[in-house]
Amino acid sequence: MLAAVVRAFGGPEAVEIAEVAVPEPAAGQVRIKVAAGALNPVDLATRAGFFGGEGRTIGLGWDVAGTVDAVGVGAAWRVGDEVVALAPGVAEPLGAHAEYVVVAADAVAKAPASVDAVRAGTLPLNGLTAAQALDLLELEPGSSLLVTGAAGAVGGFAAQLAARRGLVVTGHARAADEELVRSLGAAHFTAEGVRPGSVDAVLDTAMLGAPALEWVRDGGVYVGAQPGRQPGSVRGVRTTAVAVSADGARLAELVRLVDEGALSLRVAETFALPDAAKAHARLAGGGVRGRLVLVP
């Protein structure tokens, strides 16, 4: 089968399409015939060597939508089930940008019935990141939350999910994105920032760091989108970052929201798997609204 891999770190040109063996599911795993999967910034970081693994073949891709093709012992799925899943890992020999991928059975959820595989393939990583980040905030309904990068994939999901939780969301993005951000559930919008100490919490998907922390009131909370890059605590503000984990049950909740029309999936462009390097170059160029999706 074909898979997008990196053997030597570098720019988009480092992405290779390799012929590799079809993986076999072990106990508690399923194999998915991949129909689509989003390209995410974490893939660019993996390709560039941010997570290490020098001298190894490293697979790319975390998001997958497709069909269960084989089932390991004890995995409660059936061949033919249409599913979505998160295939986490930054230094594994095979990722989700491939014709087949093996994942833990408990990382899998039934695919949304209301959208095609291309759109479904944008949900797992960014949806779970947003949901798990909101959990870390531990905010009560009525609390004020500023989401940076609110026009982006994680930020957009976060704005929608936070509004459903009864939080008063301010979206932070470029001025040109105001209409989009408000359509995602933000009650307020800013392109410049807000008064220091004026919100209960910040979810910093744009990783602005210290400037975003200044917007949080004393004793509030800051959650970043990249573990280890959150600023240190000041003024009693609790600072942490989300480290996304696979969770099939939580993913199923997000799928339900998609099918109810409460969570929107945004696709900017699709690329055939052999054109993965072109997709990497497009994402690295910036300005993408919605996800780039690879289709085997």
C-alpha positions as a LaTeX table, in Angstrom:
\begin{tabular}{lrrr}
\hline
Residue & $x$ (\AA) & $y$ (\AA) & $z$ (\AA) \\
\hline
Met1 & 0.00 & 0.00 & 0.00 \\
Leu2 & 0.98 & 3.65 & $-0.30$ \\
Ala3 & 1.75 & 5.85 & 2.71 \\
Ala4 & 3.10 & 9.36 & 3.29 \\
Val5 & 6.33 & 9.11 & 5.30 \\
Val6 & 9.41 & 11.10 & 6.22 \\
Arg7 & 12.87 & 9.55 & 6.18 \\
Ala8 & 14.86 & 12.78 & 6.51 \\
Phe9 & 13.50 & 15.93 & 8.13 \\
Gly10 & 12.94 & 19.06 & 6.11 \\
Gly11 & 10.37 & 21.09 & 4.21 \\
Pro12 & 7.46 & 19.83 & 2.13 \\
Glu13 & 9.90 & 18.14 & $-0.22$ \\
Ala14 & 10.80 & 15.74 & 2.62 \\
Val15 & 7.39 & 14.04 & 2.33 \\
Glu16 & 7.70 & 10.75 & 0.43 \\
Ile17 & 5.00 & 8.44 & $-0.87$ \\
Ala18 & 6.33 & 5.00 & $-0.04$ \\
Glu19 & 5.19 & 1.47 & $-0.77$ \\
Val20 & 4.85 & $-0.26$ & 2.62 \\
Ala21 & 3.28 & $-3.44$ & 3.97 \\
Val22 & $-0.41$ & $-3.37$ & 4.87 \\
Pro23 & $-0.54$ & $-3.39$ & 8.71 \\
Glu24 & $-2.30$ & $-6.18$ & 10.61 \\
Pro25 & $-4.48$ & $-5.41$ & 13.65 \\
Ala26 & $-3.45$ & $-6.95$ & 16.96 \\
Ala27 & $-5.84$ & $-7.77$ & 19.80 \\
Gly28 & $-7.98$ & $-4.75$ & 20.63 \\
Gln29 & $-7.22$ & $-3.03$ & 17.33 \\
Val30 & $-8.97$ & $-2.48$ & 14.02 \\
Arg31 & $-7.66$ & $-1.80$ & 10.56 \\
Ile32 & $-9.33$ & 1.00 & 8.63 \\
Lys33 & $-9.32$ & 1.38 & 4.87 \\
Val34 & $-8.75$ & 5.11 & 4.70 \\
Ala35 & $-11.14$ & 7.26 & 2.68 \\
Ala36 & $-9.86$ & 10.66 & 3.84 \\
Gly37 & $-7.83$ & 12.40 & 6.53 \\
Ala38 & $-7.01$ & 16.00 & 7.30 \\
Leu39 & $-3.55$ & 17.51 & 7.19 \\
Asn40 & $-2.74$ & 19.36 & 10.41 \\
Pro41 & 0.05 & 21.60 & 11.71 \\
Val42 & 1.31 & 18.68 & 13.83 \\
Asp43 & 2.13 & 16.88 & 10.58 \\
Leu44 & 4.27 & 19.80 & 9.47 \\
Ala45 & 6.05 & 19.78 & 12.82 \\
Thr46 & 6.66 & 16.02 & 12.57 \\
Arg47 & 8.02 & 16.41 & 9.05 \\
Ala48 & 10.40 & 19.15 & 10.23 \\
Gly49 & 11.77 & 17.00 & 13.07 \\
Phe50 & 10.19 & 18.90 & 15.96 \\
Phe51 & 9.35 & 15.63 & 17.75 \\
Gly52 & 12.58 & 13.80 & 16.96 \\
Gly53 & 13.04 & 10.38 & 15.41 \\
Glu54 & 16.13 & 11.11 & 13.32 \\
Gly55 & 17.16 & 8.15 & 11.17 \\
Arg56 & 13.77 & 6.45 & 11.31 \\
Thr57 & 10.92 & 6.19 & 8.85 \\
Ile58 & 8.05 & 8.18 & 10.34 \\
Gly59 & 4.47 & 8.06 & 9.16 \\
Leu60 & 2.32 & 11.18 & 8.89 \\
Gly61 & $-1.34$ & 11.80 & 9.63 \\
Trp62 & $-3.57$ & 11.70 & 12.72 \\
Asp63 & $-7.08$ & 12.06 & 11.28 \\
Val64 & $-8.87$ & 9.20 & 9.56 \\
Ala65 & $-12.30$ & 8.56 & 8.11 \\
Gly66 & $-12.93$ & 5.27 & 6.38 \\
Thr67 & $-14.25$ & 1.73 & 6.64 \\
Val68 & $-13.26$ & $-1.03$ & 9.07 \\
Asp69 & $-11.38$ & $-3.58$ & 7.00 \\
Ala70 & $-10.12$ & $-6.06$ & 9.60 \\
Val71 & $-10.74$ & $-6.59$ & 13.31 \\
Gly72 & $-8.38$ & $-7.86$ & 16.00 \\
Val73 & $-9.46$ & $-10.14$ & 18.83 \\
Gly74 & $-11.69$ & $-8.37$ & 21.32 \\
Ala75 & $-12.35$ & $-5.31$ & 19.15 \\
Ala76 & $-16.06$ & $-4.49$ & 19.17 \\
Trp77 & $-16.31$ & $-3.39$ & 15.55 \\
Arg78 & $-17.37$ & $-5.17$ & 12.38 \\
Val79 & $-15.84$ & $-5.23$ & 8.93 \\
Gly80 & $-17.73$ & $-2.71$ & 6.83 \\
Asp81 & $-18.45$ & $-0.24$ & 9.64 \\
Glu82 & $-17.95$ & 3.36 & 8.48 \\
Val83 & $-15.88$ & 5.11 & 11.14 \\
Val84 & $-13.71$ & 8.02 & 12.17 \\
Ala85 & $-10.72$ & 7.79 & 14.48 \\
Leu86 & $-7.68$ & 9.54 & 15.88 \\
Ala87 & $-4.39$ & 7.80 & 15.13 \\
Pro88 & $-2.07$ & 9.64 & 17.54 \\
Gly89 & 1.67 & 9.41 & 17.33 \\
Val90 & 4.50 & 11.67 & 16.23 \\
Ala91 & 7.29 & 9.16 & 15.69 \\
Glu92 & 5.50 & 6.01 & 14.49 \\
Pro93 & 6.46 & 4.22 & 11.26 \\
Leu94 & 2.91 & 4.49 & 9.89 \\
Gly95 & 0.30 & 7.22 & 10.27 \\
Ala96 & $-3.18$ & 7.87 & 8.92 \\
His97 & $-2.00$ & 9.39 & 5.63 \\
Ala98 & $-1.97$ & 5.99 & 4.02 \\
Glu99 & $-4.30$ & 3.57 & 2.27 \\
Tyr100 & $-4.77$ & 1.59 & 5.50 \\
Val101 & $-4.12$ & 2.35 & 9.16 \\
Val102 & $-4.40$ & 0.34 & 12.38 \\
Val103 & $-5.77$ & 2.03 & 15.51 \\
Ala104 & $-6.97$ & 1.01 & 18.95 \\
Ala105 & $-10.62$ & $-0.04$ & 18.89 \\
Asp106 & $-11.45$ & 2.42 & 21.66 \\
Ala107 & $-10.16$ & 5.30 & 19.53 \\
Val108 & $-12.89$ & 4.70 & 16.96 \\
Ala109 & $-16.40$ & 6.15 & 16.56 \\
Lys110 & $-19.09$ & 5.64 & 13.95 \\
Ala111 & $-18.75$ & 8.16 & 11.15 \\
Pro112 & $-21.23$ & 11.02 & 10.88 \\
Ala113 & $-24.24$ & 10.06 & 8.77 \\
Ser114 & $-24.80$ & 13.61 & 7.56 \\
Val115 & $-21.48$ & 14.32 & 5.82 \\
Asp116 & $-19.11$ & 12.58 & 3.44 \\
Ala117 & $-15.77$ & 11.05 & 4.41 \\
Val118 & $-13.79$ & 14.10 & 3.30 \\
Arg119 & $-15.60$ & 16.33 & 5.78 \\
Ala120 & $-15.67$ & 13.63 & 8.46 \\
Gly121 & $-11.90$ & 13.33 & 8.17 \\
Thr122 & $-11.49$ & 16.84 & 9.59 \\
Leu123 & $-13.14$ & 16.04 & 12.91 \\
Pro124 & $-11.06$ & 13.75 & 15.17 \\
Leu125 & $-7.87$ & 15.65 & 16.00 \\
Asn126 & $-9.21$ & 19.19 & 16.06 \\
Gly127 & $-12.56$ & 18.31 & 17.58 \\
Leu128 & $-11.04$ & 16.28 & 20.39 \\
Thr129 & $-8.38$ & 18.93 & 21.03 \\
Ala130 & $-11.07$ & 21.61 & 21.40 \\
Ala131 & $-13.28$ & 19.47 & 23.64 \\
Gln132 & $-10.44$ & 18.35 & 25.90 \\
Ala133 & $-9.11$ & 21.91 & 26.16 \\
Leu134 & $-12.53$ & 23.14 & 27.29 \\
Asp135 & $-12.55$ & 20.42 & 29.94 \\
Leu136 & $-9.26$ & 21.77 & 31.29 \\
Leu137 & $-10.78$ & 25.25 & 31.64 \\
Glu138 & $-13.38$ & 23.98 & 34.15 \\
Leu139 & $-15.63$ & 27.00 & 33.54 \\
Glu140 & $-19.20$ & 27.42 & 34.74 \\
Pro141 & $-21.97$ & 28.58 & 32.36 \\
Gly142 & $-21.94$ & 32.35 & 32.03 \\
Ser143 & $-18.16$ & 32.59 & 32.34 \\
Ser144 & $-16.32$ & 34.69 & 29.78 \\
Leu145 & $-13.87$ & 32.92 & 27.45 \\
Leu146 & $-11.60$ & 34.42 & 24.82 \\
Val147 & $-10.55$ & 32.01 & 22.06 \\
Thr148 & $-7.50$ & 33.04 & 20.04 \\
Gly149 & $-7.24$ & 31.70 & 16.52 \\
Ala150 & $-11.03$ & 31.43 & 16.50 \\
Ala151 & $-11.16$ & 31.20 & 12.70 \\
Gly152 & $-8.86$ & 28.17 & 12.72 \\
Ala153 & $-9.79$ & 24.51 & 12.98 \\
Val154 & $-9.32$ & 24.00 & 16.72 \\
Gly155 & $-10.46$ & 27.54 & 17.56 \\
Gly156 & $-13.57$ & 27.22 & 15.44 \\
Phe157 & $-14.59$ & 23.97 & 17.13 \\
Ala158 & $-13.82$ & 25.51 & 20.52 \\
Ala159 & $-16.04$ & 28.52 & 19.86 \\
Gln160 & $-18.95$ & 26.29 & 18.87 \\
Leu161 & $-18.53$ & 23.87 & 21.78 \\
Ala162 & $-18.00$ & 26.65 & 24.33 \\
Ala163 & $-21.15$ & 28.46 & 23.23 \\
Arg164 & $-23.09$ & 25.20 & 23.68 \\
Arg165 & $-21.75$ & 25.03 & 27.25 \\
Gly166 & $-23.22$ & 28.44 & 27.98 \\
Leu167 & $-19.92$ & 30.31 & 27.96 \\
Val168 & $-19.76$ & 33.89 & 26.67 \\
Val169 & $-17.23$ & 33.58 & 23.86 \\
Thr170 & $-15.06$ & 36.33 & 22.43 \\
Gly171 & $-13.36$ & 35.25 & 19.23 \\
His172 & $-9.91$ & 36.63 & 18.42 \\
Ala173 & $-8.86$ & 36.51 & 14.77 \\
Arg174 & $-8.06$ & 38.70 & 11.79 \\
Ala175 & $-10.59$ & 41.44 & 11.10 \\
Ala176 & $-11.54$ & 39.79 & 7.82 \\
Asp177 & $-12.70$ & 36.70 & 9.73 \\
Glu178 & $-15.25$ & 38.45 & 11.94 \\
Glu179 & $-18.33$ & 37.19 & 10.11 \\
Leu180 & $-17.02$ & 33.62 & 10.15 \\
Val181 & $-16.12$ & 33.71 & 13.84 \\
Arg182 & $-19.48$ & 35.12 & 14.85 \\
Ser183 & $-21.21$ & 32.43 & 12.78 \\
Leu184 & $-19.38$ & 29.83 & 14.88 \\
Gly185 & $-21.01$ & 31.07 & 18.08 \\
Ala186 & $-18.82$ & 33.90 & 19.31 \\
Ala187 & $-20.89$ & 36.57 & 21.07 \\
His188 & $-18.07$ & 39.09 & 20.71 \\
Phe189 & $-15.16$ & 39.57 & 18.33 \\
Thr190 & $-11.78$ & 41.29 & 18.48 \\
Ala191 & $-8.87$ & 41.56 & 16.11 \\
Glu192 & $-6.72$ & 43.55 & 18.52 \\
Gly193 & $-7.28$ & 42.02 & 21.93 \\
Val194 & $-9.27$ & 43.01 & 25.00 \\
Arg195 & $-8.68$ & 45.01 & 28.16 \\
Pro196 & $-6.15$ & 43.33 & 30.46 \\
Gly197 & $-7.75$ & 41.15 & 33.12 \\
Ser198 & $-11.20$ & 41.37 & 31.52 \\
Val199 & $-12.04$ & 37.70 & 30.80 \\
Asp200 & $-12.32$ & 34.68 & 33.04 \\
Ala201 & $-10.24$ & 32.50 & 30.72 \\
Val202 & $-8.33$ & 32.28 & 27.47 \\
Leu203 & $-8.08$ & 29.26 & 25.20 \\
Asp204 & $-4.99$ & 30.15 & 23.20 \\
Thr205 & $-5.16$ & 28.06 & 20.03 \\
Ala206 & $-3.02$ & 30.66 & 18.21 \\
Met207 & $-0.32$ & 30.31 & 20.89 \\
Leu208 & 0.10 & 34.03 & 21.49 \\
Gly209 & 1.45 & 33.23 & 24.94 \\
Ala210 & 2.12 & 36.07 & 27.37 \\
Pro211 & $-0.02$ & 38.71 & 25.60 \\
Ala212 & $-3.05$ & 36.40 & 25.78 \\
Leu213 & $-2.33$ & 35.64 & 29.42 \\
Glu214 & $-2.61$ & 39.37 & 30.21 \\
Trp215 & $-6.25$ & 39.34 & 29.11 \\
Val216 & $-7.17$ & 36.86 & 31.89 \\
Arg217 & $-8.45$ & 38.18 & 35.21 \\
Asp218 & $-6.58$ & 37.51 & 38.43 \\
Gly219 & $-7.23$ & 33.90 & 39.49 \\
Gly220 & $-8.53$ & 32.94 & 36.03 \\
Val221 & $-7.25$ & 30.24 & 33.70 \\
Tyr222 & $-5.18$ & 30.01 & 30.53 \\
Val223 & $-5.09$ & 26.87 & 28.36 \\
Gly224 & $-2.67$ & 26.63 & 25.45 \\
Ala225 & $-2.87$ & 24.33 & 22.45 \\
Gln226 & 0.72 & 23.08 & 22.55 \\
Pro227 & 2.02 & 21.24 & 25.65 \\
Gly228 & 5.10 & 22.81 & 27.16 \\
Arg229 & 4.64 & 26.17 & 25.48 \\
Gln230 & 2.19 & 27.74 & 27.92 \\
Pro231 & 3.48 & 30.77 & 29.86 \\
Gly232 & 4.17 & 30.58 & 33.56 \\
Ser233 & 1.49 & 31.51 & 36.06 \\
Val234 & 1.08 & 35.17 & 37.08 \\
Arg235 & $-1.52$ & 36.89 & 39.26 \\
Gly236 & $-2.86$ & 33.53 & 40.38 \\
Val237 & $-3.83$ & 32.55 & 36.83 \\
Arg238 & $-3.73$ & 28.78 & 36.34 \\
Thr239 & $-1.83$ & 27.98 & 33.15 \\
Thr240 & $-1.79$ & 24.64 & 31.37 \\
Ala241 & $-2.02$ & 23.16 & 27.88 \\
Val242 & $-4.03$ & 20.43 & 26.22 \\
Ala243 & $-2.30$ & 17.20 & 25.17 \\
Val244 & $-4.91$ & 15.54 & 22.97 \\
Ser245 & $-5.63$ & 11.86 & 23.51 \\
Ala246 & $-7.64$ & 9.34 & 21.51 \\
Asp247 & $-11.11$ & 8.83 & 22.94 \\
Gly248 & $-13.69$ & 7.01 & 20.86 \\
Ala249 & $-16.56$ & 7.72 & 23.25 \\
Arg250 & $-15.84$ & 11.45 & 23.23 \\
Leu251 & $-15.43$ & 11.39 & 19.48 \\
Ala252 & $-18.86$ & 9.77 & 19.21 \\
Glu253 & $-20.32$ & 12.75 & 21.12 \\
Leu254 & $-18.76$ & 15.11 & 18.59 \\
Val255 & $-20.15$ & 13.02 & 15.73 \\
Arg256 & $-23.61$ & 13.36 & 17.26 \\
Leu257 & $-23.22$ & 17.15 & 17.29 \\
Val258 & $-22.18$ & 17.09 & 13.63 \\
Asp259 & $-25.29$ & 15.09 & 12.73 \\
Glu260 & $-27.46$ & 17.48 & 14.74 \\
Gly261 & $-26.04$ & 20.41 & 12.78 \\
Ala262 & $-24.47$ & 21.88 & 15.91 \\
Leu263 & $-20.84$ & 21.41 & 14.84 \\
Ser264 & $-19.63$ & 22.48 & 11.40 \\
Leu265 & $-16.87$ & 20.77 & 9.44 \\
Arg266 & $-14.86$ & 22.98 & 7.09 \\
Val267 & $-12.85$ & 21.71 & 4.14 \\
Ala268 & $-10.62$ & 24.17 & 2.30 \\
Glu269 & $-9.23$ & 21.85 & $-0.37$ \\
Thr270 & $-8.59$ & 18.17 & $-1.11$ \\
Phe271 & $-5.42$ & 16.56 & $-2.40$ \\
Ala272 & $-4.73$ & 13.05 & $-3.64$ \\
Leu273 & $-2.38$ & 11.14 & $-1.34$ \\
Pro274 & 0.44 & 11.17 & $-3.94$ \\
Asp275 & 0.25 & 14.98 & $-3.78$ \\
Ala276 & 0.87 & 15.09 & $-0.02$ \\
Ala277 & 3.98 & 17.24 & $-0.45$ \\
Lys278 & 1.90 & 19.85 & $-2.31$ \\
Ala279 & $-0.62$ & 19.84 & 0.53 \\
His280 & 2.19 & 20.38 & 3.04 \\
Ala281 & 3.43 & 23.35 & 1.03 \\
Arg282 & $-0.08$ & 24.80 & 0.83 \\
Leu283 & $-0.63$ & 24.53 & 4.60 \\
Ala284 & 2.81 & 25.95 & 5.35 \\
Gly285 & 1.96 & 28.96 & 3.19 \\
Gly286 & $-0.74$ & 29.99 & 5.68 \\
Gly287 & $-4.12$ & 31.64 & 5.19 \\
Val288 & $-6.05$ & 28.35 & 5.00 \\
Arg289 & $-9.59$ & 28.49 & 6.40 \\
Gly290 & $-10.82$ & 24.97 & 6.94 \\
Arg291 & $-8.71$ & 21.86 & 6.58 \\
Leu292 & $-6.73$ & 20.44 & 3.70 \\
Val293 & $-7.74$ & 16.82 & 3.28 \\
Leu294 & $-5.74$ & 13.96 & 1.76 \\
Val295 & $-7.64$ & 11.29 & $-0.16$ \\
Pro296 & $-5.91$ & 7.96 & $-0.96$ \\
\hline
\end{tabular}
